[in-house]
mmCIF file of C-alpha atoms and ligand atoms in Angstrom:
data_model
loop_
_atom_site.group_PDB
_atom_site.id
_atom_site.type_symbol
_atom_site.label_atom_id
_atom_site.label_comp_id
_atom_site.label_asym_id
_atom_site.label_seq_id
_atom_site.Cartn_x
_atom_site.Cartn_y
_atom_site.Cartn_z
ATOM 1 C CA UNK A 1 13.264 -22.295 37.360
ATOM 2 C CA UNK A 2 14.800 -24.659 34.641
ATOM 3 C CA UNK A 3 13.303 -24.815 30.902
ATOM 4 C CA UNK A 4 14.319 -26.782 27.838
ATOM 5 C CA UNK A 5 13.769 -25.204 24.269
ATOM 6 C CA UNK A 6 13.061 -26.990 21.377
ATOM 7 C CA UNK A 7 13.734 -25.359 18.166
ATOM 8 C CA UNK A 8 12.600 -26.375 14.398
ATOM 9 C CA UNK A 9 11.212 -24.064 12.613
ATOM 10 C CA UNK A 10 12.932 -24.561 9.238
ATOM 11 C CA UNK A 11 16.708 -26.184 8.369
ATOM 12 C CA UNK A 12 17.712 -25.980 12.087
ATOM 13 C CA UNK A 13 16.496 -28.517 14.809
ATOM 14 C CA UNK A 14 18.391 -27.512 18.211
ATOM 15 C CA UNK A 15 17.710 -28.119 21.860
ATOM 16 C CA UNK A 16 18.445 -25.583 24.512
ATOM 17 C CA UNK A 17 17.890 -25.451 28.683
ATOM 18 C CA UNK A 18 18.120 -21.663 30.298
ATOM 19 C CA UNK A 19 17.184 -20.796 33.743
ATOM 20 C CA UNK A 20 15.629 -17.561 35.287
ATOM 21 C CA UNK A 21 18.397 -15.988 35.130
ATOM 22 C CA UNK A 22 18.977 -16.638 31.594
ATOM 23 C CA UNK A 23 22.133 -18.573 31.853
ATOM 24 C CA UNK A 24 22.620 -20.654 29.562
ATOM 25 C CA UNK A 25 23.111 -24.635 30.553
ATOM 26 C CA UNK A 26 22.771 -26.081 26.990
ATOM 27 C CA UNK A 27 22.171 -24.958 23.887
ATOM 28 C CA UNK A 28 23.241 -27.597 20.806
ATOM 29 C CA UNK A 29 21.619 -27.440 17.146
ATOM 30 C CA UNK A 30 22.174 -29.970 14.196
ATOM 31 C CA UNK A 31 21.358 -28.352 11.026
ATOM 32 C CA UNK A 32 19.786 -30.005 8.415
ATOM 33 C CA UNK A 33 21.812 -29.152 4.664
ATOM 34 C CA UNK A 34 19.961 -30.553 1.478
ATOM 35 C CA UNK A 35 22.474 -32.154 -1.122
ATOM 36 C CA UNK A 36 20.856 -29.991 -4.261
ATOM 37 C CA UNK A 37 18.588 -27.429 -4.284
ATOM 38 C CA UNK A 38 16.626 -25.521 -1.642
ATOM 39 C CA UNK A 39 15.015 -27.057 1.606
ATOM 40 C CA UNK A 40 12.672 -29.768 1.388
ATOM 41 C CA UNK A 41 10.307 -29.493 4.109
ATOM 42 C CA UNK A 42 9.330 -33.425 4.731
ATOM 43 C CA UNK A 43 12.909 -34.123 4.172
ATOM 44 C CA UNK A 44 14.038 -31.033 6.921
ATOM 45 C CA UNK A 45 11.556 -32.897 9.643
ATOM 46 C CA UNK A 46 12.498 -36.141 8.841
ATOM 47 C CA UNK A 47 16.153 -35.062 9.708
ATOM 48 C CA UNK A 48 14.588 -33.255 13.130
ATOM 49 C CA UNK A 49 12.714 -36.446 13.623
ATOM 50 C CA UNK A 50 16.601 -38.330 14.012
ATOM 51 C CA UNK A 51 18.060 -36.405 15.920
ATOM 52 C CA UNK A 52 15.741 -34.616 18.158
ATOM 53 C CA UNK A 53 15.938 -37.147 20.643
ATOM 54 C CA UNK A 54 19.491 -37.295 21.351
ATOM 55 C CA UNK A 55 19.529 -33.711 21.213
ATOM 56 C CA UNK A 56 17.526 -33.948 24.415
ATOM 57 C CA UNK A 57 18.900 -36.057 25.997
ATOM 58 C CA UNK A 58 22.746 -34.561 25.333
ATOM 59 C CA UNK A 59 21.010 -31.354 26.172
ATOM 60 C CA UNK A 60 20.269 -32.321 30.195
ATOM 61 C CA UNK A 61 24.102 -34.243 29.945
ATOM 62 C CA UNK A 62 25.513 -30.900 28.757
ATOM 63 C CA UNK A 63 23.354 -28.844 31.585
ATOM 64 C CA UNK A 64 24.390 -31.158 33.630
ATOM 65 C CA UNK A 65 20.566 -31.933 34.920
ATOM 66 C CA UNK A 66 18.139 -34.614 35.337
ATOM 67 C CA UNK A 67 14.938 -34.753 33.481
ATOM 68 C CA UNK A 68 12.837 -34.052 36.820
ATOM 69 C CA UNK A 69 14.876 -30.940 37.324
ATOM 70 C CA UNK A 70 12.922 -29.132 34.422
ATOM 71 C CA UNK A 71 9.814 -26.970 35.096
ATOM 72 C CA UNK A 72 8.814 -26.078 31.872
ATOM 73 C CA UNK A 73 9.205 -27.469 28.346
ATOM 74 C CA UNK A 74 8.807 -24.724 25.056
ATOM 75 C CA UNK A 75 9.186 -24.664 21.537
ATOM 76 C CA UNK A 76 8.704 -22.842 18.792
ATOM 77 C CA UNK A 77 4.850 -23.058 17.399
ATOM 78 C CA UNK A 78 5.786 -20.747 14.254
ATOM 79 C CA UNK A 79 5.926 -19.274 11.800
ATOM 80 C CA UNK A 80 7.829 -21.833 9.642
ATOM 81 C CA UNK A 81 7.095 -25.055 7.861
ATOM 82 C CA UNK A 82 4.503 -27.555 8.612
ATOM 83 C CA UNK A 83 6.632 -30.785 9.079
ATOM 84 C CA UNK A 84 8.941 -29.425 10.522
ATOM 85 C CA UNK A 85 6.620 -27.395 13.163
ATOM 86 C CA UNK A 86 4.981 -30.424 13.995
ATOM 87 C CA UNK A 87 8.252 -32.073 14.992
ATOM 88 C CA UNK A 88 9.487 -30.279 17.145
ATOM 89 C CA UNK A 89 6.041 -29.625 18.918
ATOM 90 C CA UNK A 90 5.404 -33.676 19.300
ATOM 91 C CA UNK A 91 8.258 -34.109 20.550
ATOM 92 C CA UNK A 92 7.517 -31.067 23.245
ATOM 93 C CA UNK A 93 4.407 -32.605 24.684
ATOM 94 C CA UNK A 94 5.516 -36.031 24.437
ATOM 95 C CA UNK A 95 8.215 -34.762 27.193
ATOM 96 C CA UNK A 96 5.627 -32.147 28.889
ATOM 97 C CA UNK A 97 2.911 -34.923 29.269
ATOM 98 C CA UNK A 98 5.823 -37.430 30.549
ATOM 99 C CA UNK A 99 7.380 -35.506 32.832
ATOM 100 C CA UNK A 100 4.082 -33.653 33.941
ATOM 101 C CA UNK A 101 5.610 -30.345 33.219
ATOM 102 C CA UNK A 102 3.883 -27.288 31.742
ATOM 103 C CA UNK A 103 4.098 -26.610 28.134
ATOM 104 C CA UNK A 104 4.512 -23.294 25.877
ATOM 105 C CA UNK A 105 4.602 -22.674 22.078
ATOM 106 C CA UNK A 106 6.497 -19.371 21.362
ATOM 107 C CA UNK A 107 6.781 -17.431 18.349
ATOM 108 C CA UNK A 108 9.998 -17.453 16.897
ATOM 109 C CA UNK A 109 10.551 -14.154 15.503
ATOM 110 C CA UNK A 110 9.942 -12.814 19.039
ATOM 111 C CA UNK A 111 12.040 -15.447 20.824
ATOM 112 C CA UNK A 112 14.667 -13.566 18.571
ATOM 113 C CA UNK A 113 13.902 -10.240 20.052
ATOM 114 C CA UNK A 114 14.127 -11.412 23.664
ATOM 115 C CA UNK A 115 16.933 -13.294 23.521
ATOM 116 C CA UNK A 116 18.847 -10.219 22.378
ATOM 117 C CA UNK A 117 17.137 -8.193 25.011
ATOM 118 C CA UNK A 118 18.441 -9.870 27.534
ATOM 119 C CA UNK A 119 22.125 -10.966 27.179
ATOM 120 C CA UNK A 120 23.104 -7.562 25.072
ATOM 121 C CA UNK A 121 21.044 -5.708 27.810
ATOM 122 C CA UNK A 122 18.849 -3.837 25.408
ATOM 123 C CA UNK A 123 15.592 -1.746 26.989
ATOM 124 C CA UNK A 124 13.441 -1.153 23.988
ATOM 125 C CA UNK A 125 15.560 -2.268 20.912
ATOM 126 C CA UNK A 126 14.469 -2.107 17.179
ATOM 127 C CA UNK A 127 15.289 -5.705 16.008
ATOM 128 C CA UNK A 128 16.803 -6.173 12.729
ATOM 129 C CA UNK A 129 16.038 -9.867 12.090
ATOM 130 C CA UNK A 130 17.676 -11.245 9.129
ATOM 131 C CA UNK A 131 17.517 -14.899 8.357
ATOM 132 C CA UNK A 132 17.385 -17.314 5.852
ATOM 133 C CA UNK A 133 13.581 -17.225 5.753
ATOM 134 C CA UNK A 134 12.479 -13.999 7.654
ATOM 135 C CA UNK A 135 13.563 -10.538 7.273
ATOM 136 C CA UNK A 136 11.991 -8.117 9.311
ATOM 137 C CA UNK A 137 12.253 -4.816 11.130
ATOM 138 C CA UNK A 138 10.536 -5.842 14.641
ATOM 139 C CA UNK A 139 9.595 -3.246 17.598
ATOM 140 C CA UNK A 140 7.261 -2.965 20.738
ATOM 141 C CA UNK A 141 4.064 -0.724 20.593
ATOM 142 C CA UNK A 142 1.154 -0.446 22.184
ATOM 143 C CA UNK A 143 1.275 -3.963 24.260
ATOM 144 C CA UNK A 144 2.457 -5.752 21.194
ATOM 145 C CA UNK A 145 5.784 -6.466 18.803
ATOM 146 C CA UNK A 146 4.510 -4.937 15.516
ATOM 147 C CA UNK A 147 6.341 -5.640 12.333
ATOM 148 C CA UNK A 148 7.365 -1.762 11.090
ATOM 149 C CA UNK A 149 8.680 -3.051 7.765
ATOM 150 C CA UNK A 150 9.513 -6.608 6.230
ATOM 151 C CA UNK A 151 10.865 -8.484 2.767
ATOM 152 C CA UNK A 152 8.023 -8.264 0.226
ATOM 153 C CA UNK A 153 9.119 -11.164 -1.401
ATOM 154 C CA UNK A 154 11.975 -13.497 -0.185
ATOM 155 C CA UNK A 155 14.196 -13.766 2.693
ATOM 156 C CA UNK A 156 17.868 -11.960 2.270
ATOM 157 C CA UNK A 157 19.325 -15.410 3.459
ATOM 158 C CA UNK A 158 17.079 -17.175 0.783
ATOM 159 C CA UNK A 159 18.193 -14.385 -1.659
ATOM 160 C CA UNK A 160 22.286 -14.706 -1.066
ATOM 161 C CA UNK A 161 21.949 -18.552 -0.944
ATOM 162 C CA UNK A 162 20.516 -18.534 -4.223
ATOM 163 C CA UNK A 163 22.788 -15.855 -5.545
ATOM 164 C CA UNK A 164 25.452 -18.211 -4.026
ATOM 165 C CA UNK A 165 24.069 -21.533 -6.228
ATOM 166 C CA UNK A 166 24.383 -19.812 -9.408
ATOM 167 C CA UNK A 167 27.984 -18.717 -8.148
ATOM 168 C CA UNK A 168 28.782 -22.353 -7.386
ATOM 169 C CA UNK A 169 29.104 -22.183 -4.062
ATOM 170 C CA UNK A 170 28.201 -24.800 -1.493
ATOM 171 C CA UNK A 171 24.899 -23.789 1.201
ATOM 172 C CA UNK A 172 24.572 -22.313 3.126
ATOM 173 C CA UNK A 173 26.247 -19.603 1.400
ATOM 174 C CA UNK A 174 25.777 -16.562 2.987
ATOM 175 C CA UNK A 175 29.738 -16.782 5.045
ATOM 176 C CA UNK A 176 31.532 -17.587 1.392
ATOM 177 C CA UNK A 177 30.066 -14.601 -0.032
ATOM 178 C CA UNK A 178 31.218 -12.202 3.077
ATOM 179 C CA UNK A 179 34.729 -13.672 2.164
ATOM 180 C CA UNK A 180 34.366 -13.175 -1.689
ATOM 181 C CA UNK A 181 32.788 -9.608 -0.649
ATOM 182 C CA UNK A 182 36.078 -8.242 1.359
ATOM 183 C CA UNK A 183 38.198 -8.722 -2.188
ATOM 184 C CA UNK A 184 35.368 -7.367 -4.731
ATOM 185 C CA UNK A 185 36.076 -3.188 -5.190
ATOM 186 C CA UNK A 186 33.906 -2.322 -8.124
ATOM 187 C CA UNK A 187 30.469 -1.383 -7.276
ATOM 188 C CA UNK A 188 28.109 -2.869 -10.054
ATOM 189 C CA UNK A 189 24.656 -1.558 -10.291
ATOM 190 C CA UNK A 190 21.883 -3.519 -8.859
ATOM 191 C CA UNK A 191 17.774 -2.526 -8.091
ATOM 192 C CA UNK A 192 17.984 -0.516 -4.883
ATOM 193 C CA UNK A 193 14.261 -1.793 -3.841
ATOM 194 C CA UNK A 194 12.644 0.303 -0.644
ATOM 195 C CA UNK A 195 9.021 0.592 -0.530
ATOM 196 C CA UNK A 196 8.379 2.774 2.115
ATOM 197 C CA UNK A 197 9.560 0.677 5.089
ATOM 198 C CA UNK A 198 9.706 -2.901 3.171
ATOM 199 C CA UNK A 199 12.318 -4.408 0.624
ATOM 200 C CA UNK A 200 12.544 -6.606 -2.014
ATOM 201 C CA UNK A 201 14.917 -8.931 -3.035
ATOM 202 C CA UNK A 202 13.725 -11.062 -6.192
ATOM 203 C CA UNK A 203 14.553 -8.151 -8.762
ATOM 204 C CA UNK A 204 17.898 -7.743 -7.639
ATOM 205 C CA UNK A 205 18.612 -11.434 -7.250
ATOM 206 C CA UNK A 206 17.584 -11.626 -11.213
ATOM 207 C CA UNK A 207 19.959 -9.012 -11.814
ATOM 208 C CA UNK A 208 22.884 -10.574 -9.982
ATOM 209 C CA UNK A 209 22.052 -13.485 -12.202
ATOM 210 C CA UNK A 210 22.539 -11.462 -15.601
ATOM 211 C CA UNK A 211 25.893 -10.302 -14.048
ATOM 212 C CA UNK A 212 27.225 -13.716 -13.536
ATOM 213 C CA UNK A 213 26.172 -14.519 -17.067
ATOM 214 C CA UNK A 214 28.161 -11.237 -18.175
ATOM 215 C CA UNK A 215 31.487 -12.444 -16.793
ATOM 216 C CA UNK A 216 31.583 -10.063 -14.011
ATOM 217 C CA UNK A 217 34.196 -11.151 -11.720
ATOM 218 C CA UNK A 218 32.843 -13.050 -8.236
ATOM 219 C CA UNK A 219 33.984 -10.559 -5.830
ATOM 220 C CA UNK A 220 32.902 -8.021 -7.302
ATOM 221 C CA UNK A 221 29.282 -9.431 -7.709
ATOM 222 C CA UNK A 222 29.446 -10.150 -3.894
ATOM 223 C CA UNK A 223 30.743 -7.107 -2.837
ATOM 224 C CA UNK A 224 27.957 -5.372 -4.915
ATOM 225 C CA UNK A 225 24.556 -7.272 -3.470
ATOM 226 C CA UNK A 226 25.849 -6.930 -0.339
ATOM 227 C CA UNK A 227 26.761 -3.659 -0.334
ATOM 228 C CA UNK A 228 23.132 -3.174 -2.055
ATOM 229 C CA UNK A 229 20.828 -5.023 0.413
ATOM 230 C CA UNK A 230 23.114 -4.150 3.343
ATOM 231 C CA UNK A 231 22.273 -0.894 2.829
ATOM 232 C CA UNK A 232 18.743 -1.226 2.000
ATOM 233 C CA UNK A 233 18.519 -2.784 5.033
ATOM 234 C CA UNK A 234 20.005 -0.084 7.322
ATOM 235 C CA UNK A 235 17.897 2.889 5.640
ATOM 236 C CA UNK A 236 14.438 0.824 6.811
ATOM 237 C CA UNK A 237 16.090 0.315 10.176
ATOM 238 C CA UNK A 238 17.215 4.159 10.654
ATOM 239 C CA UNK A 239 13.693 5.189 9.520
ATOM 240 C CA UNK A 240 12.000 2.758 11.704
ATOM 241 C CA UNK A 241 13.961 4.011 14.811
ATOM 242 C CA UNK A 242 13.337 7.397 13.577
ATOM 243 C CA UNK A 243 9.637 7.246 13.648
ATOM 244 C CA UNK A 244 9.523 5.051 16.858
ATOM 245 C CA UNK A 245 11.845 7.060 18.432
ATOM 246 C CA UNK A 246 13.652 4.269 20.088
ATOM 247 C CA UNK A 247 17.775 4.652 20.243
ATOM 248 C CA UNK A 248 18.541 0.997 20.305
ATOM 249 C CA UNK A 249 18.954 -1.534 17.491
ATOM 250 C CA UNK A 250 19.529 -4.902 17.684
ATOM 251 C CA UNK A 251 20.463 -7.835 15.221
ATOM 252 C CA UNK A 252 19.290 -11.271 14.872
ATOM 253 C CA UNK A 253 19.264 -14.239 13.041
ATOM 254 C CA UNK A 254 21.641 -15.781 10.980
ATOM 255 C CA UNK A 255 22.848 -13.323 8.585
ATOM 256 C CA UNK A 256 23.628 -10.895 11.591
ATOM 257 C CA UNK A 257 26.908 -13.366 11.368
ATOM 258 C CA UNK A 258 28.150 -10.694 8.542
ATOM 259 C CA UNK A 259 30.911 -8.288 9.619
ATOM 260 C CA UNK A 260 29.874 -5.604 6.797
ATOM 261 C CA UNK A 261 26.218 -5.694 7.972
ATOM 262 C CA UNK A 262 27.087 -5.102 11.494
ATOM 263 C CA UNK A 263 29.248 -2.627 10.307
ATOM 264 C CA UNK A 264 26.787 -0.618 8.123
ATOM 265 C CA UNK A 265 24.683 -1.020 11.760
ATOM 266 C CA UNK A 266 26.778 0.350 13.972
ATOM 267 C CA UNK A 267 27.762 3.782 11.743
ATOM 268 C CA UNK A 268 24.162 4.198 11.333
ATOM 269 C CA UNK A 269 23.531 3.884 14.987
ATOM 270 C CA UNK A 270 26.602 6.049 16.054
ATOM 271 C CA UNK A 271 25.347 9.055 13.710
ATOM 272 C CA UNK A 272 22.202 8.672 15.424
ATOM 273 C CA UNK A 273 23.772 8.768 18.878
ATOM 274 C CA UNK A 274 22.290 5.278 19.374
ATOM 275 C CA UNK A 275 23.290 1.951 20.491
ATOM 276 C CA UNK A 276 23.882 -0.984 18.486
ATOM 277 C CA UNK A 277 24.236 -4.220 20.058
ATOM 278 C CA UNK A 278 24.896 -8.476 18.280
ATOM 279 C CA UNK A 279 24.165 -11.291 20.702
ATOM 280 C CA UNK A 280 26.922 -14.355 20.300
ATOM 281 C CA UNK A 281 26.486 -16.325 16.854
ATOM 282 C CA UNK A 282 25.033 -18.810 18.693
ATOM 283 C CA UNK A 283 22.036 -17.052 19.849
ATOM 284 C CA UNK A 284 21.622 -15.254 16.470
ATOM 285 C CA UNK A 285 21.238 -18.361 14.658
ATOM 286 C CA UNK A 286 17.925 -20.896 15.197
ATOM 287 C CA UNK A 287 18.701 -22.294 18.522
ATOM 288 C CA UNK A 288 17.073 -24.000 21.399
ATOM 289 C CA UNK A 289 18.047 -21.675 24.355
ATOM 290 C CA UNK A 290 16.232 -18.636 22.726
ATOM 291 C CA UNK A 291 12.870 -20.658 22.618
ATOM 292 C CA UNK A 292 13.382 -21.772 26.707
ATOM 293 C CA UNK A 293 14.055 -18.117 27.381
ATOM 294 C CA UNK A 294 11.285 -16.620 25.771
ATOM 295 C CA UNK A 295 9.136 -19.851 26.919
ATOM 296 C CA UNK A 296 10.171 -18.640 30.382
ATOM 297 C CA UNK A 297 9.600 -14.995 30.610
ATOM 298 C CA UNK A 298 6.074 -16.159 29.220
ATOM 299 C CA UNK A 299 5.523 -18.477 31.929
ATOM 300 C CA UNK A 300 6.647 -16.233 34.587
ATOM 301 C CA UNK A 301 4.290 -13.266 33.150
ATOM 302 C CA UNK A 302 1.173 -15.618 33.258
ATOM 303 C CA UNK A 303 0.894 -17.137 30.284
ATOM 304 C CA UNK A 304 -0.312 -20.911 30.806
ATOM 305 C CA UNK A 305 -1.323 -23.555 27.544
ATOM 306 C CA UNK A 306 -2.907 -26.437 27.823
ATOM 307 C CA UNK A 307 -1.829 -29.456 25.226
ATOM 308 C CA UNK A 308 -5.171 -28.087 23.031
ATOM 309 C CA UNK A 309 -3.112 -24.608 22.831
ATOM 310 C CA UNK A 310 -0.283 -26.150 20.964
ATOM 311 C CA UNK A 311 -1.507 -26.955 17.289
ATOM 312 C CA UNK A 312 1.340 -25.533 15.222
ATOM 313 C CA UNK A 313 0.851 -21.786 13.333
ATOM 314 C CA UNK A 314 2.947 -21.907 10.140
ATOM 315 C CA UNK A 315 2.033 -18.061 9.407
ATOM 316 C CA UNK A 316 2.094 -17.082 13.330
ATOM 317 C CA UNK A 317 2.575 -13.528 13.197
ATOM 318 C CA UNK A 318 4.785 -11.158 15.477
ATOM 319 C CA UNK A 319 1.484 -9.327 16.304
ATOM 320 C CA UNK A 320 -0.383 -11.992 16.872
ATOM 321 C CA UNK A 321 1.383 -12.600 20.072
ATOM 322 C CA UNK A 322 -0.055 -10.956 23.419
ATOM 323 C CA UNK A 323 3.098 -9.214 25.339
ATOM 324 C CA UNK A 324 2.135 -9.899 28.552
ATOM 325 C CA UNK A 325 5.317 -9.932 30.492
ATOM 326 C CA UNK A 326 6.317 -6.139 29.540
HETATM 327 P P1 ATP B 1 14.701 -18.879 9.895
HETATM 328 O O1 ATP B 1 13.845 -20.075 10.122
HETATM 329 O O2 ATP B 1 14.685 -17.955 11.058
HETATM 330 O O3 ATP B 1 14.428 -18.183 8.601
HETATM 331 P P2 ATP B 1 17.146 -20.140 8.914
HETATM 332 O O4 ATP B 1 16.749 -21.549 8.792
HETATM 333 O O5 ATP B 1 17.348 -19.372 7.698
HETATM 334 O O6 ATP B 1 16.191 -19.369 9.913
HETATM 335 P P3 ATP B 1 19.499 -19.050 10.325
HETATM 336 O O7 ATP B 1 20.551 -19.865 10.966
HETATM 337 O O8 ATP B 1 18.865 -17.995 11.157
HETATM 338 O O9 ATP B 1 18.494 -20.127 9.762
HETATM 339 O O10 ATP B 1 20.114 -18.306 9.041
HETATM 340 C C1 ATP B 1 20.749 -18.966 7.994
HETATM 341 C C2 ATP B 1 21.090 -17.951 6.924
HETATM 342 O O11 ATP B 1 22.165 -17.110 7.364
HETATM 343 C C3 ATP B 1 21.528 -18.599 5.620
HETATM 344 O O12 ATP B 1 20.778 -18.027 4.577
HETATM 345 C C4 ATP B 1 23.012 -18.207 5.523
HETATM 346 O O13 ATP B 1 23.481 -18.030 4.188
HETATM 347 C C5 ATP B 1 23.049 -16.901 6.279
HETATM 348 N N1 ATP B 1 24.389 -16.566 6.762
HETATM 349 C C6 ATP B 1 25.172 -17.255 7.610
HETATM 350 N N2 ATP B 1 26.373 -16.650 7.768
HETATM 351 C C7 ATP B 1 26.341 -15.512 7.025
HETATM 352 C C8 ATP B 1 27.247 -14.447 6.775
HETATM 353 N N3 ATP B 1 28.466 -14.414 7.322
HETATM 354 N N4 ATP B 1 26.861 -13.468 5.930
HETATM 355 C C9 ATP B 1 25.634 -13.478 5.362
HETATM 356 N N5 ATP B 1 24.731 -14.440 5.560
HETATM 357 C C10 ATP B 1 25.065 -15.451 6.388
HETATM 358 FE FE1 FE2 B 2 15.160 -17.678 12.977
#
């Protein structure tokens, strides 16, 4: 069984075609940077809107397929912005209803669960899932992936690309702050904020903004909020595995990309006697193949949508989603 992904939930519009065996034929993104500023939703889609078609059809050139060879066309129905949603999804049953090939919306946040599940060979992971927009701690129970603990406020990606504005650095710039980060050796104080098994990032991105203004040198500063958040994030991942009482943890999204994070994983999962597994950058990131593959385990577990079933869900939560292929 062949089926094509389609991706674009927020800056990233991307195209991918698994099979059942979840190899993956094609997976290609284009990712949508705005000049100044933060994203712009209408201008984000409008960018999807150019290039989603040649991304599909580069997508079966790449896989090395014809149209007709596909048995099943997904995308992601949400969470993430409107225009952009919408984009993605016309341009999903515009192919389903032209090729006369099923059709499923998937929920992103779990498409990032699966995809790790399968290539890093994980049973029952915890998933970590840090991105620009989302940061959550994700795990199965009770028939469903419940959310054990989340950002109260903003996303850490948000929160180090902002940092990284008032820095002067170009955006995305979560990778320039890793490199600043490896040269920075003083530790300068910043809000530690766990509440219970959630986090907060606003107060301590107002604080890195005072330090700036104080001269504090730029390594330093990035050494310090990540070192901060980092480990904010690993306490709410040990305590969710320690109350779930599952000894795998996986990573996801596009700030899994940083070395000091995985790090900070991995110690926290050795201690434990658990296992820490990464999928490729590629997968971690927004991408097309992780929306066929979950599209596909979906299909094969019964799940069946007619056009009517595909209206977009901007706030589509992780435990909205019946698990019916577990
Ligand atoms: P979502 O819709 O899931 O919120 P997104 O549009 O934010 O996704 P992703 O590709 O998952 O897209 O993540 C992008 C984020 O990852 C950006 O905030 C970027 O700064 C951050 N990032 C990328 N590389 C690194 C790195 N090495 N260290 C820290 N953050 C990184
Ligand atoms: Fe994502």
């Amino acid at each position: 069984m062949l089926c094509m992904g389609i991706e674009g939930t927020a800056h990233t519009v991307g195209v991918g075609i698994v099979d059942s065996q979840c190899n993956i034929l094609a997976n290609i993104i284009k990712m949508y940077s705005p000049k100044k500023g933060g994203i712009h939703p209408r201008e984000a889609a409008n960018h999807h809107a150019e290039h989603i078609v040649s991304l599909i059809s580069e997508s079966t050139q790449e896989a090395n397929i014809d149209y007709k060879d596909l048995d099943l066309v997904a995308f992601s129905q949400g969470p993430g912005l409107g225009p952009c949603l919408r984009t993605a999804a016309t341009a999903a049953r515009a192919l389903s209803l032209s090729l006369d090939t099923p059709i499923i919306g998937v929920n992103h946040c779990v498409a990032h669960l699966e995809i790790g599940r399968k290539t890093e060979n994980c049973e029952n992971p915890v998933l970590l899932y840090v991105s620009g927009g989302n940061t959550q701690i994700i795990a199965f129970s009770n028939g469903k992936y419940r959310v054990f603990g989340e950002t109260l406020d903003i996303g850490i990606g948000n929160m180090l690309d902002k940092f990284g504005r008032d820095l002067g650095l170009g955006f995305p710039s979560g990778a320039e702050i890793e490199r600043l980060a490896e040269k920075g050796d003083k530790l300068l104080e910043l809000p530690y904020s766990v509440k219970g098994m959630d986090v907060s990032f606003s107060g301590m991105l107002t604080a890195a903004t005072y330090l700036i203004q104080k001269g504090n040198k730029k390594e330093d500063l990035c050494h310090s909020i990540q070192e901060t958040a980092f480990a904010m994030l690993t306490e709410v991942t040990e305590r969710a595995m320690a109350h779930t009482s599952i000894d795998e943890v996986l990573l996801g999204g596009g700030v899994a990309s940083n070395k000091r994070l995985r790090g900070m994983l991995s110690t926290m999962a050795e201690a434990r006697g658990a296992k820490f597994a990464c999928p490729p950058q590629k997968l971690c990131i927004d991408n097309g193949a992780m929306i066929a593959w979950m599209g596909l385990i979906m299909f094969e577990g019964g799940v069946r949508m007619e056009i009517s079933d595909t209206v977009v869900k901007q706030k589509f939560r992780t435990d909205e989603v019946d698990v019916s292929w577990r």
